[in-house]
Each structure stands twice: as structure tokens, then as C-alpha cells.
Short mmCIF file of C-alpha atoms and ligand atoms in Angstrom, two decimals:
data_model
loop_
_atom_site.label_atom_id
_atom_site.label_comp_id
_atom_site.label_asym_id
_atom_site.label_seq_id
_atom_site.Cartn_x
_atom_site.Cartn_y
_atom_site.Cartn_z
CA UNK A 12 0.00 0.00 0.00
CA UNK A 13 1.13 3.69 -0.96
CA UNK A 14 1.89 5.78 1.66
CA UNK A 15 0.63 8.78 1.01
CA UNK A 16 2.80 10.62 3.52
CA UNK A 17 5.97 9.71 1.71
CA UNK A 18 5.63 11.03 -1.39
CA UNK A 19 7.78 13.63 -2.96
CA UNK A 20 6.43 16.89 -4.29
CA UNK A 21 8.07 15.60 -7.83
CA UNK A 22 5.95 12.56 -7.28
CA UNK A 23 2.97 14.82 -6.74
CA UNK A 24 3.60 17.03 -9.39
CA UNK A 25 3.31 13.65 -12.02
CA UNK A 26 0.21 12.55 -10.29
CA UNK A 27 -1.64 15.98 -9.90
CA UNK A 28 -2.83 18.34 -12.61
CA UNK A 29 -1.60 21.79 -12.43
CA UNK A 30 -4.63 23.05 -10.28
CA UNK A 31 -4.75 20.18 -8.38
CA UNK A 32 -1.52 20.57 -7.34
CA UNK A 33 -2.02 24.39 -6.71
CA UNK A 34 -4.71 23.82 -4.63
CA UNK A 35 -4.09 20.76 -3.07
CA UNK A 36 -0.10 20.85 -2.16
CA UNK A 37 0.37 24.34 -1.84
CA UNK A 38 -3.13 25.16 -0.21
CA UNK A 39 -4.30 27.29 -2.99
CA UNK A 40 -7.89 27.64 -3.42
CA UNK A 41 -10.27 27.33 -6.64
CA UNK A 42 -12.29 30.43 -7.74
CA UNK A 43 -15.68 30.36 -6.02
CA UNK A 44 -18.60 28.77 -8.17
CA UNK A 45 -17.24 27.24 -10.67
CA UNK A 46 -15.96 24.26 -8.63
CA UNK A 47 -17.12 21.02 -10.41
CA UNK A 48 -19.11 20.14 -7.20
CA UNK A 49 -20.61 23.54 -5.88
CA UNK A 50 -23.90 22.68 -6.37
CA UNK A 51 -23.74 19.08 -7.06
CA UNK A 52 -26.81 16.83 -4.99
CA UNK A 53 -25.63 13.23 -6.46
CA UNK A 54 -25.89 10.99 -3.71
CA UNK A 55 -22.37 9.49 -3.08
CA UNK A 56 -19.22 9.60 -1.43
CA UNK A 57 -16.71 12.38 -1.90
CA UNK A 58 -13.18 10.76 -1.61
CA UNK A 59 -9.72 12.71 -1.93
CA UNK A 60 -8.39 13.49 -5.27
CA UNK A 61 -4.90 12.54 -4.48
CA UNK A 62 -5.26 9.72 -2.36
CA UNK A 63 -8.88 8.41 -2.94
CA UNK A 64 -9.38 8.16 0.82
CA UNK A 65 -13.06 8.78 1.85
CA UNK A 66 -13.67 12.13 3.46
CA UNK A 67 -17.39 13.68 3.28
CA UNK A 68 -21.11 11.63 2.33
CA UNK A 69 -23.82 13.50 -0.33
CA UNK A 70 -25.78 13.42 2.64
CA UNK A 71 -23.61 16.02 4.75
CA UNK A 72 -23.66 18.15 1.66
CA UNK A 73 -25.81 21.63 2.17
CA UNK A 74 -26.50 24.40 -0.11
CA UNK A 75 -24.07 27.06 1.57
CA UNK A 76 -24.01 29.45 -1.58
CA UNK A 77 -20.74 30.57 -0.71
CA UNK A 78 -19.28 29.05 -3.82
CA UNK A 79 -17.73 25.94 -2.78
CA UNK A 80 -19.06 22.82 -1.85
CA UNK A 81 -20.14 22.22 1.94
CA UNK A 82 -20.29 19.73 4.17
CA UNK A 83 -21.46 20.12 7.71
CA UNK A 84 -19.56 16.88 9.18
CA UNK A 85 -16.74 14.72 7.56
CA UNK A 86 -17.47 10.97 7.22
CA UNK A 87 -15.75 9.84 10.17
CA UNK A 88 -13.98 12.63 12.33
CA UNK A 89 -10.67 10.97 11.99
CA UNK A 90 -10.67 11.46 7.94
CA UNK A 91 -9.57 14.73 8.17
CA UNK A 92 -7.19 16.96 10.40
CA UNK A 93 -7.70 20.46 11.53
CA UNK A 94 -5.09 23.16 11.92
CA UNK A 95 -4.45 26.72 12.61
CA UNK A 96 -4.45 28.56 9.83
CA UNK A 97 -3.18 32.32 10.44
CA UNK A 98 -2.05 33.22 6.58
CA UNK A 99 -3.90 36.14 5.06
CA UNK A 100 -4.19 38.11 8.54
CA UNK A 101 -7.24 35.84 9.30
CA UNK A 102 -7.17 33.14 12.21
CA UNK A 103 -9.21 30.10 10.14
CA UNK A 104 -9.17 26.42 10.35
CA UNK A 105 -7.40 24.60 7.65
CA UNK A 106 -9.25 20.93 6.89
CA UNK A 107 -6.36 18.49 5.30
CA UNK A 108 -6.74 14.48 4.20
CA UNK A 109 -5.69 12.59 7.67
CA UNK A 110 -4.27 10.01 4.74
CA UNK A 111 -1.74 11.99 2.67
CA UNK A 112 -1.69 15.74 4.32
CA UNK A 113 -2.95 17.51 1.31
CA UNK A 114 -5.05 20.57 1.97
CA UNK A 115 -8.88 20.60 0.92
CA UNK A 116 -9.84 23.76 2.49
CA UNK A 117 -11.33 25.19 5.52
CA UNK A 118 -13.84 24.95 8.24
CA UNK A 119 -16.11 27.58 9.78
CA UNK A 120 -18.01 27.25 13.14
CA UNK A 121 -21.54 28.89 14.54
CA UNK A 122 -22.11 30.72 11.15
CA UNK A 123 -26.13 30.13 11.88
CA UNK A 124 -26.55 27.95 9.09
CA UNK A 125 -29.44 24.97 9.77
CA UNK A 126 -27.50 22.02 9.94
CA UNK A 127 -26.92 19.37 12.85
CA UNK A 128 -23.61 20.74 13.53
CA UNK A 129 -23.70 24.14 12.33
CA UNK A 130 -20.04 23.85 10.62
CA UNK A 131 -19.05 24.41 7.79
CA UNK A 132 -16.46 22.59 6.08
CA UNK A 133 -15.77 24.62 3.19
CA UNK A 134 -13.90 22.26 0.38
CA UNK A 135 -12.78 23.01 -2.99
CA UNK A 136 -14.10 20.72 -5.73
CA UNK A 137 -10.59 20.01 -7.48
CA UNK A 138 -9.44 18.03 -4.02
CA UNK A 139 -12.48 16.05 -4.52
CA UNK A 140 -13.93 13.19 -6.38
CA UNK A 141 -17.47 12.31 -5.86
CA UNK A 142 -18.23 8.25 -6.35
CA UNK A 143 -22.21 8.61 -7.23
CA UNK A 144 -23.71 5.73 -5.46
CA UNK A 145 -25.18 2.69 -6.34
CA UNK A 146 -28.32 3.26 -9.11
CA UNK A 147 -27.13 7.11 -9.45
CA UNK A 148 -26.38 8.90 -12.63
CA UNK A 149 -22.91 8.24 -14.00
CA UNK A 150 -22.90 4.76 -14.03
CA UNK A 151 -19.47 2.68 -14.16
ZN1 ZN B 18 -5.74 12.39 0.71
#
């Protein structure tokens, strides 16, 4: 089995596209709304683009419209890791893959919205890849 933790940003740069890479290695982030997932509802799971580990469920999905996808809870709590993020003069949470450390964006607490958790994990499509479930569109 790969691990994910060992490999070189070379490596990366083979496996990624350019804004994968951007995004994902050197915690860039995608232009708001025109993510491939923003507003996507296909039931599913969301796994991580550059390790394929399993992060967020459709069903955690909400219609934030602040341009990115959102989730209100990852999949299982230990999927992902949270860290200080102080870059841009802003104190925010960074969300990475627990798997292979690549970033995937941010999370925001007690914003009000109406979900179970009321957080809002903030991800940008390109570190994503949505697997539609069973008897959903995009068959394979
Ligand atoms: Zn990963």
C-alpha cells in the first residue's frame, strides 16, 4: 500500500494536474462557483483526489451558496485533520486528508446555518472526487 505521507512533491507534481496541485499541495484555493461540485446533490461519497481516501457523504452536503461545496460533518472525524491557519491576517481552520496531508480547504463554526452541527467545512471541488452511489447517474 502507498503511503501517502511519503511522497515527494516531484511525485505529486506527475500525479496531480496543475490546479490540483495548486490547490491541493500548496493550499491554494479554486475560484468560487465554478468548482465542479458547488452545487452538485448526487448521492455518493466524496473521496480525496490525491489519495482516494473517503472524506465527506452526499448526505452532509448543504446548499451554503458561498461558492464551494459544503459539508457540515466529515465521514468519520478521523478522515480529516484540523489546523491553525493564520495566513492572510485571518485566524481560520485549515481541513487536510488525515491520509496523505494535502489541503482541501477550511472549516467555519456557529455561522447560523441549519444544519446538525452548524459547521461548515468549506472544500474546494478540485481536491475532490465524488463516487455517485449505487443506481445514481454516472454509471461505471
Ligand atoms: Zn488524501
Amino acid at each position: 500500500m502507498t503511503d501517502f505521507k511519503m511522497i515527494s512533491d516531484a511525485e505529486w507534481r506527475e500525479r496531480l494536474n496543475d490546479e490540483e496541485y495548486r490547490v491541493l499541495r500548496q493550499a491554494g484555493t479554486e475560484a468560487p462557483f465554478v468548482g465542479e461540485y458547488t452545487d452538485t446533490t448526487t448521492e455518493g461519497v466524496y473521496s480525496c483526489r490525491a489519495c482516494g481516501a473517503e472524506l465527506f457523504r452526499s448526505e452532509h452536503k448543504f446548499a451554503s451558496h458561498c461558492g464551494w461545496p459544503a459539508f457540515f460533518s466529515p465521514l468519520a472525524g478521523d478522515r480529516v485533520v484540523e489546523r491553525t491557519d493564520d495566513s492572510l491576517g485571518m485566524r481560520r481552520t485549515e481541513v487536510l486528508c488525515a491520509s496523505c496531508g494535502s489541503h482541501l480547504g477550511h472549516v467555519f463554526a456557529g455561522e447560523g446555518y441549519d444544519t446538525p452541527t452548524d459547521l461548515r467545512y468549506c472544500i474546494n471541488s478540485v481536491c475532490l472526487t465524488l463516487e455517485p452511489a449505487e443506481g445514481e447517474a454516472g454509471d461505471r
